[in-house]
CSV table of C-alpha atoms and ligand atoms in Angstrom, one decimal:
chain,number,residue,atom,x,y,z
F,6,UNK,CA,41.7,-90.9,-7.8
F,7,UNK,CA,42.7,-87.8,-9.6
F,8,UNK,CA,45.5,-85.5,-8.7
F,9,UNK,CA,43.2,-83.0,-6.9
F,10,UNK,CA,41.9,-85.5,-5.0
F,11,UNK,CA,44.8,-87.0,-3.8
F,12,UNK,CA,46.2,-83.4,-3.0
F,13,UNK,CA,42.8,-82.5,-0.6
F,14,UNK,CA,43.4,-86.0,1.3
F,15,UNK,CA,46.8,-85.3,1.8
F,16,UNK,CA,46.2,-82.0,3.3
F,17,UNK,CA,42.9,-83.3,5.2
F,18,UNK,CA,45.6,-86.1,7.3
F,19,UNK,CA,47.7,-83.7,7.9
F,20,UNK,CA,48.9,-81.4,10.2
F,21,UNK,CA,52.0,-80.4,9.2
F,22,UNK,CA,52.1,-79.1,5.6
F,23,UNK,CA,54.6,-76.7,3.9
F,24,UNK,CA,54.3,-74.3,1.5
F,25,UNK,CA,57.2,-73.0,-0.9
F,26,UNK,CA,56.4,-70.5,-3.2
F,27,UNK,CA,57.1,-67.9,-5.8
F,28,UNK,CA,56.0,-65.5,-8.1
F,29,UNK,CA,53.5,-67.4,-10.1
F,30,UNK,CA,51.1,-67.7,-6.2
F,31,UNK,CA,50.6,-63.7,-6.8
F,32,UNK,CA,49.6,-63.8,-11.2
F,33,UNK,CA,46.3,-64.2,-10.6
F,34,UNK,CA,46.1,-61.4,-7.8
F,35,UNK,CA,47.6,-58.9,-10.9
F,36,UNK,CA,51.4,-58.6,-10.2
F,37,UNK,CA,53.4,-59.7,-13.0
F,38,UNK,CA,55.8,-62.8,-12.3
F,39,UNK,CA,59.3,-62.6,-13.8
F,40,UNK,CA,59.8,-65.8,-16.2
F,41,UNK,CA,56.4,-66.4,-17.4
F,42,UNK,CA,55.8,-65.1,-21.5
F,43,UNK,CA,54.3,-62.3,-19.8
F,44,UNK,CA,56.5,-61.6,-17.1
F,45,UNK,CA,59.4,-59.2,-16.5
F,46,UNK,CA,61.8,-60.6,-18.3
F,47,UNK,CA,60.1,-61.0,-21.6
F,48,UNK,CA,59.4,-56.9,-21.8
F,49,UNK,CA,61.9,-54.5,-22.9
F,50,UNK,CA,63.7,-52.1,-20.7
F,51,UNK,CA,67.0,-50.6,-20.8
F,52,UNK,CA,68.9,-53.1,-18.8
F,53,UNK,CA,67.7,-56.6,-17.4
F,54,UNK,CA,65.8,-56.8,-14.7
F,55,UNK,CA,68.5,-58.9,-12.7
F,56,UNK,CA,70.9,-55.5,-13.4
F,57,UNK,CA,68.4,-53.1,-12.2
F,58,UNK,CA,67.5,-54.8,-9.1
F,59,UNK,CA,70.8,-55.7,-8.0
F,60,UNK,CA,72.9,-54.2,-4.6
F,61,UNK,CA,75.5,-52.3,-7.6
F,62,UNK,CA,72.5,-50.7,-9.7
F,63,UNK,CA,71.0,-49.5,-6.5
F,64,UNK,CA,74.2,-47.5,-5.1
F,65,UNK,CA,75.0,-45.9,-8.2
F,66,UNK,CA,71.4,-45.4,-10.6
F,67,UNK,CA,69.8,-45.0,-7.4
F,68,UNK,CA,66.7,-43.0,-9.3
F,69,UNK,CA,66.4,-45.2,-12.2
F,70,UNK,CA,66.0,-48.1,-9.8
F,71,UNK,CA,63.0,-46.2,-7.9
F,72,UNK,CA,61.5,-45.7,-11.4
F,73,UNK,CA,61.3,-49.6,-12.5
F,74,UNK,CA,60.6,-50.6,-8.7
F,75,UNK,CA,57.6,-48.7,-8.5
F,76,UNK,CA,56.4,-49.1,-11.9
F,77,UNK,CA,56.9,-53.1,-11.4
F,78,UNK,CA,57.0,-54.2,-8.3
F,79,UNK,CA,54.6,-51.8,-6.0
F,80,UNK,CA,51.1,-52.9,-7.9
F,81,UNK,CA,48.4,-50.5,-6.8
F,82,UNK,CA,45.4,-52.1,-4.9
F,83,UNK,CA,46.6,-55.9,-5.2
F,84,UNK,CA,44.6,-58.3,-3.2
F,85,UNK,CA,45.4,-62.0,-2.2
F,86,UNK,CA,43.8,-64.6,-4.0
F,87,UNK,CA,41.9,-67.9,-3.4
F,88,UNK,CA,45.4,-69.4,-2.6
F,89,UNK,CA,46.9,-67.1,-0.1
F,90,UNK,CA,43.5,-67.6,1.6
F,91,UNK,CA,42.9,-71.3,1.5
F,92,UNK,CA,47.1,-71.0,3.0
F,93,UNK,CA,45.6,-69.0,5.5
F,94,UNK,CA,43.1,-70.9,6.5
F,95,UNK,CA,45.1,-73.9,7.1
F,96,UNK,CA,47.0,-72.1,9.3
F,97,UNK,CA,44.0,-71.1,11.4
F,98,UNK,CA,42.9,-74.7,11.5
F,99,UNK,CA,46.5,-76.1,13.0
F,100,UNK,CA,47.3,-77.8,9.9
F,101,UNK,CA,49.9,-75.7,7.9
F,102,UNK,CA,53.2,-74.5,10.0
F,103,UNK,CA,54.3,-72.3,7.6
F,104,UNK,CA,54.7,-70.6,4.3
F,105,UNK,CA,58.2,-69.9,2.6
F,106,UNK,CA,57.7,-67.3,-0.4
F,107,UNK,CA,60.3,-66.0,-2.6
F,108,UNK,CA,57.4,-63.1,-2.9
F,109,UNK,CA,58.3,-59.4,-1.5
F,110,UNK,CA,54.6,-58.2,-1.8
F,111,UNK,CA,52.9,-59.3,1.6
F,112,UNK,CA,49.9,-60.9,-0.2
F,113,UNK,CA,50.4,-63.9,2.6
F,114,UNK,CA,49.9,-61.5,5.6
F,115,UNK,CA,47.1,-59.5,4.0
F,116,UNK,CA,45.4,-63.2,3.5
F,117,UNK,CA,45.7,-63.7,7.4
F,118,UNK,CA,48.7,-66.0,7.5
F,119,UNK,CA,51.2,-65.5,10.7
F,120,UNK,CA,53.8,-67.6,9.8
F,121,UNK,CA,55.3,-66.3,7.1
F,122,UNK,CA,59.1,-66.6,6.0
F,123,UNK,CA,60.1,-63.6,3.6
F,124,UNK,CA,63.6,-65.3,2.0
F,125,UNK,CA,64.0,-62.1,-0.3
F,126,UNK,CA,62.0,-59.1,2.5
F,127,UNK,CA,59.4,-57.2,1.5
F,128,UNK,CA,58.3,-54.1,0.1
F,129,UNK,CA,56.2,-53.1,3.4
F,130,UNK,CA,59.7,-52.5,5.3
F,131,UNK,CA,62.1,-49.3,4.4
F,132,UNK,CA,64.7,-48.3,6.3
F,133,UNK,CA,66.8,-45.0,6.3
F,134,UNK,CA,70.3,-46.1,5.1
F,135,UNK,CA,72.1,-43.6,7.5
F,136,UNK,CA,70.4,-43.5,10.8
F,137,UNK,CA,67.9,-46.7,10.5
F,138,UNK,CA,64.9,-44.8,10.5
F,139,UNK,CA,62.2,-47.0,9.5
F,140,UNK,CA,59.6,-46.3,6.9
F,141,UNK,CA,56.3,-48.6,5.1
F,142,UNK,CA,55.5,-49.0,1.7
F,143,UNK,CA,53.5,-45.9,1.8
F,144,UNK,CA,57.1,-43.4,2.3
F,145,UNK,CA,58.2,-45.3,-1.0
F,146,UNK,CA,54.7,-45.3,-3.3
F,147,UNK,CA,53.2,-41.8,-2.4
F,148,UNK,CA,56.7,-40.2,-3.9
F,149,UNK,CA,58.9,-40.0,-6.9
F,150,UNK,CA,62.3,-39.6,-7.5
F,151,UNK,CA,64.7,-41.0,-4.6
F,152,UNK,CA,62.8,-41.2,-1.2
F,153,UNK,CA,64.6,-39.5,1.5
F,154,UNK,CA,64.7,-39.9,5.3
F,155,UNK,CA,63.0,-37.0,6.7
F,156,UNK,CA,64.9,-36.8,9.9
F,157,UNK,CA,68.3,-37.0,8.6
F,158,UNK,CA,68.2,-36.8,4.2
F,159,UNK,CA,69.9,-40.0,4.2
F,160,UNK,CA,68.5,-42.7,1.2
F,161,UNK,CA,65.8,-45.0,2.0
F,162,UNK,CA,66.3,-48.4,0.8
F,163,UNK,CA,63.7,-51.7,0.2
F,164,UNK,CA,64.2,-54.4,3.1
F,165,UNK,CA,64.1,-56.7,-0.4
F,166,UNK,CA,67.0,-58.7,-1.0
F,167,UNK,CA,68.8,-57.4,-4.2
F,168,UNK,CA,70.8,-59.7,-6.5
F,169,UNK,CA,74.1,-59.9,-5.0
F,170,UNK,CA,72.5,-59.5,-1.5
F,171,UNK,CA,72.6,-62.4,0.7
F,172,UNK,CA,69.6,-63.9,3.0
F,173,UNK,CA,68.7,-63.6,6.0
F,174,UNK,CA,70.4,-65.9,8.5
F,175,UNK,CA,67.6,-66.3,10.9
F,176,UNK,CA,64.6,-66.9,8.0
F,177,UNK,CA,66.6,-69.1,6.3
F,178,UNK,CA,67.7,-71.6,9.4
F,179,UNK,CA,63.5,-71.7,10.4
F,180,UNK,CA,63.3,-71.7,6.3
F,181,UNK,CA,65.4,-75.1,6.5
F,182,UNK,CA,63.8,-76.7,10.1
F,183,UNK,CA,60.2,-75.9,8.7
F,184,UNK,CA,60.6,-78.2,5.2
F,185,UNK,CA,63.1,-80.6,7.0
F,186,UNK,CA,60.1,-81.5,9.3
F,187,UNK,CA,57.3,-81.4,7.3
F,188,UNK,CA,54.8,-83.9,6.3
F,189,UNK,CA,53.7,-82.6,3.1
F,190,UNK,CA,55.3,-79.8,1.5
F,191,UNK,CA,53.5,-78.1,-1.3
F,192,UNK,CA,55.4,-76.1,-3.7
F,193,UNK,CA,53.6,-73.6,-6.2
F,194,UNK,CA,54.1,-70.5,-9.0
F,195,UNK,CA,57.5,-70.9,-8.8
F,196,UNK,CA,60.3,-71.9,-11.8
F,197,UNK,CA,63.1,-73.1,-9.0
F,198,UNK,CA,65.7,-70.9,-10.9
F,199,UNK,CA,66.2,-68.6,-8.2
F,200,UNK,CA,69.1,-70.0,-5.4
F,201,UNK,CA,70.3,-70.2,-2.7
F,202,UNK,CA,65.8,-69.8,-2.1
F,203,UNK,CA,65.6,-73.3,-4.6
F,204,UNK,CA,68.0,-75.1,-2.6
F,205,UNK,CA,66.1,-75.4,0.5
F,206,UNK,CA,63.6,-77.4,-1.1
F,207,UNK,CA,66.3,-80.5,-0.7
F,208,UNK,CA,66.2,-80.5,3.0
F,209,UNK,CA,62.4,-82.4,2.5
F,210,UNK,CA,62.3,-85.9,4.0
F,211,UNK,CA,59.0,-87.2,3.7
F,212,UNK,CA,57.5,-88.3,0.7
F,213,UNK,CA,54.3,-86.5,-0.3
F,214,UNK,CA,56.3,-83.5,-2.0
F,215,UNK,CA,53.5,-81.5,-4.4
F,216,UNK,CA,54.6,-79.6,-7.1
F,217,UNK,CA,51.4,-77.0,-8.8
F,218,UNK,CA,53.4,-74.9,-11.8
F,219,UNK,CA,51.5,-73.7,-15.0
F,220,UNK,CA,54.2,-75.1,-16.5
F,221,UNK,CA,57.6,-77.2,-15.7
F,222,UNK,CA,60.3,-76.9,-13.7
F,223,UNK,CA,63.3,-78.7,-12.7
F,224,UNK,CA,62.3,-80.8,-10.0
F,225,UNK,CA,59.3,-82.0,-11.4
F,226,UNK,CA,61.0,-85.7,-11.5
F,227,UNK,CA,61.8,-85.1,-7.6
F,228,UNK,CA,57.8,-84.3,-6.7
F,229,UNK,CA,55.4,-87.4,-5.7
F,230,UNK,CA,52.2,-85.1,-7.0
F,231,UNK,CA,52.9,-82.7,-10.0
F,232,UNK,CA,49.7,-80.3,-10.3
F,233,UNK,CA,49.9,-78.6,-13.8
F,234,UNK,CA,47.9,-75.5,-13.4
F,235,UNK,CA,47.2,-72.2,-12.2
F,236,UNK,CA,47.5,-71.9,-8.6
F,237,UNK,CA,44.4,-70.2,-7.3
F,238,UNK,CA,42.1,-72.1,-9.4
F,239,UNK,CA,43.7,-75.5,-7.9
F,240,UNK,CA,43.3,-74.1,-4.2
F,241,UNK,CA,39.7,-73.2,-5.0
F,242,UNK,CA,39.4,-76.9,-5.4
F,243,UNK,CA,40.6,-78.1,-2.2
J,309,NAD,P1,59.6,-66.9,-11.7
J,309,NAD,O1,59.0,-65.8,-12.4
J,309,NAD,O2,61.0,-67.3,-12.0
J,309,NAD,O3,58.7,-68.2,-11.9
J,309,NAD,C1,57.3,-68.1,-11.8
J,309,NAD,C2,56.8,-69.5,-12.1
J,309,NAD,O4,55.4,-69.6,-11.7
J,309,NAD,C3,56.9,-69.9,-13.6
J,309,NAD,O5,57.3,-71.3,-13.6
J,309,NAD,C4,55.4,-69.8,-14.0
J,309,NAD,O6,55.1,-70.8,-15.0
J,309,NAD,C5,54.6,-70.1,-12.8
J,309,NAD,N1,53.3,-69.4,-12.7
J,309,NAD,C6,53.0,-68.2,-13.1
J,309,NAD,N2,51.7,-67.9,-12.8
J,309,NAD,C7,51.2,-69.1,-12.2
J,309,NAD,C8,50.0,-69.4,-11.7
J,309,NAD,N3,48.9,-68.6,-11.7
J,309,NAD,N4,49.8,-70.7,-11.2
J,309,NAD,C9,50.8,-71.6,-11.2
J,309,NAD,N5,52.1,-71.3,-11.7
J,309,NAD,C10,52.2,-70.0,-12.2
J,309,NAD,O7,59.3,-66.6,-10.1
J,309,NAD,P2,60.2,-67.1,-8.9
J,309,NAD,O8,60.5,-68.6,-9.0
J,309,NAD,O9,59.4,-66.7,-7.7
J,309,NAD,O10,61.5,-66.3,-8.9
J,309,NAD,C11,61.5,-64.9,-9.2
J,309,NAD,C12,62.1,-64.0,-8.2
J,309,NAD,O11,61.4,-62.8,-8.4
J,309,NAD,C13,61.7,-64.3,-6.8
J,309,NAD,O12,62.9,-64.3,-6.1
J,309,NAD,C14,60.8,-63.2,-6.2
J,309,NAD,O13,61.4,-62.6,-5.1
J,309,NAD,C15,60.8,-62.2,-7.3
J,309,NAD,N6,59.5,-61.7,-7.7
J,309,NAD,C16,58.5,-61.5,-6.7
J,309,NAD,C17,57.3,-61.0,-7.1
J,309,NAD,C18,56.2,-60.8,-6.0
J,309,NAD,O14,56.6,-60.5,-4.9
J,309,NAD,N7,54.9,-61.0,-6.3
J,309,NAD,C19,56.9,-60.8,-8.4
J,309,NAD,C20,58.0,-61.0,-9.4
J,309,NAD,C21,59.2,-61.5,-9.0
């Protein structure tokens, strides 16, 4: 039996299945990850990308963070791709419980999936720094410069989790109790660099943990099914 194979009977027993993922589930729907050769981190800017979108580079270059932001990570007309549906899907049938993305772009909701734990927010949700106001992607995307509140002036800022940032509480405890009682837990497009989001992976139990990466990552020795590929080609499979 070949690896694919063995992946769709997996997910045809069950009906608790997982998904962890990163960056590399949204490549194929056009937004750039961060570690591939082509990704963010591999183009030149004038500082890294971890120094621009951290808590520090916000407060004080407050402009030049809107300027990479947009330009990087608010992709015009981005559409989920044959994984975020086949997720979806799952769902809808009663056999996945939940996804867990490292992702900020919503692809997962615009797919139809409900369950959905954001570790690092979103770009949909803005809020007014001063008096709460909140805002969606649209207040951030139809502007330029630094987008302000209109009922009080004060700064709008991402609900994304900057570097230096910590999680959410609440995602990251139904984060933890989704994988720790999971059957099969899938985990795609993502290099495992990023923590504490990695480290949740390790509260898995069972024993039919499925790695799909174009290329390696860390835990590839822990998974009982590596997938080397791209990720919406290998859910068009299933
Ligand atoms: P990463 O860039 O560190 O790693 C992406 C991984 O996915 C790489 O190992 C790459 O080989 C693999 N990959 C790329 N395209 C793939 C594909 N089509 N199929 C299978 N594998 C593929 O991404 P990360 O681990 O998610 O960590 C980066 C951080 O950056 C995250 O915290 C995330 O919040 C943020 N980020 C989010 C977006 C987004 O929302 N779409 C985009 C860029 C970065």
């Amino acid at each position: 039996m070949n690896e694919i194979q063995l992946l769709k009977q997996w997910v045809e027993e069950s009906d608790n299945i997982v998904f962890f993922g990163g960056a590399g589930v949204s490549t194929e729907s056009g937004i750039p990850d961060f570690r591939s050769v082509d990704g963010l981190y591999n183009q030149v800017y004038d500082y890294p990308p971890e120094t621009i979108l951290s808590h520090t580079f916000f407060m004080r270059k407050t402009e030049e963070f809107y300027r990479f932001y947009r330009d990087k990570m608010m992709i015009d007309g981005v559409k989920p791709n044959a994984a975020h549906f086949k997720l979806a899907e799952w769902e809808r049938q009663g056999k996945l419980k939940g996804v867990i993305t490292q992702n900020i772009d919503g692809l997962h909701q615009m797919a139809g999936s409900k369950e959905v734990m954001e570790l690092h927010g979103s770009i949909h949700r803005n809020y007014c720094m001063k008096c709460g106001a909140f805002y969606g992607l649209d207040a951030i995307a139809d502007g330029s410069g630094v987008p302000l509140c209109s009922r009080c002036g004060g700064t709008i800022k991402p609900d994304v989790v900057l570097y230096e940032e910590g999680l959410n509480d609440a995602t990251i405890n139904r984060s933890v109790q989704l994988i720790a009682e999971a059957d099969v837990l899938i985990i795609g497009g993502t290099s495992l660099a990023v923590w504490p989001a990695a480290g949740l992976i390790d509260y898995y139990k069972g024993n039919k943990l499925v790695l799909i990466n174009k290329t390696d990552t860390a835990r590839d020795t822990k998974a009982n099914l590596v997938i080397r590929g791209k990720i919406g080609e290998v859910f068009s499979a299933l």
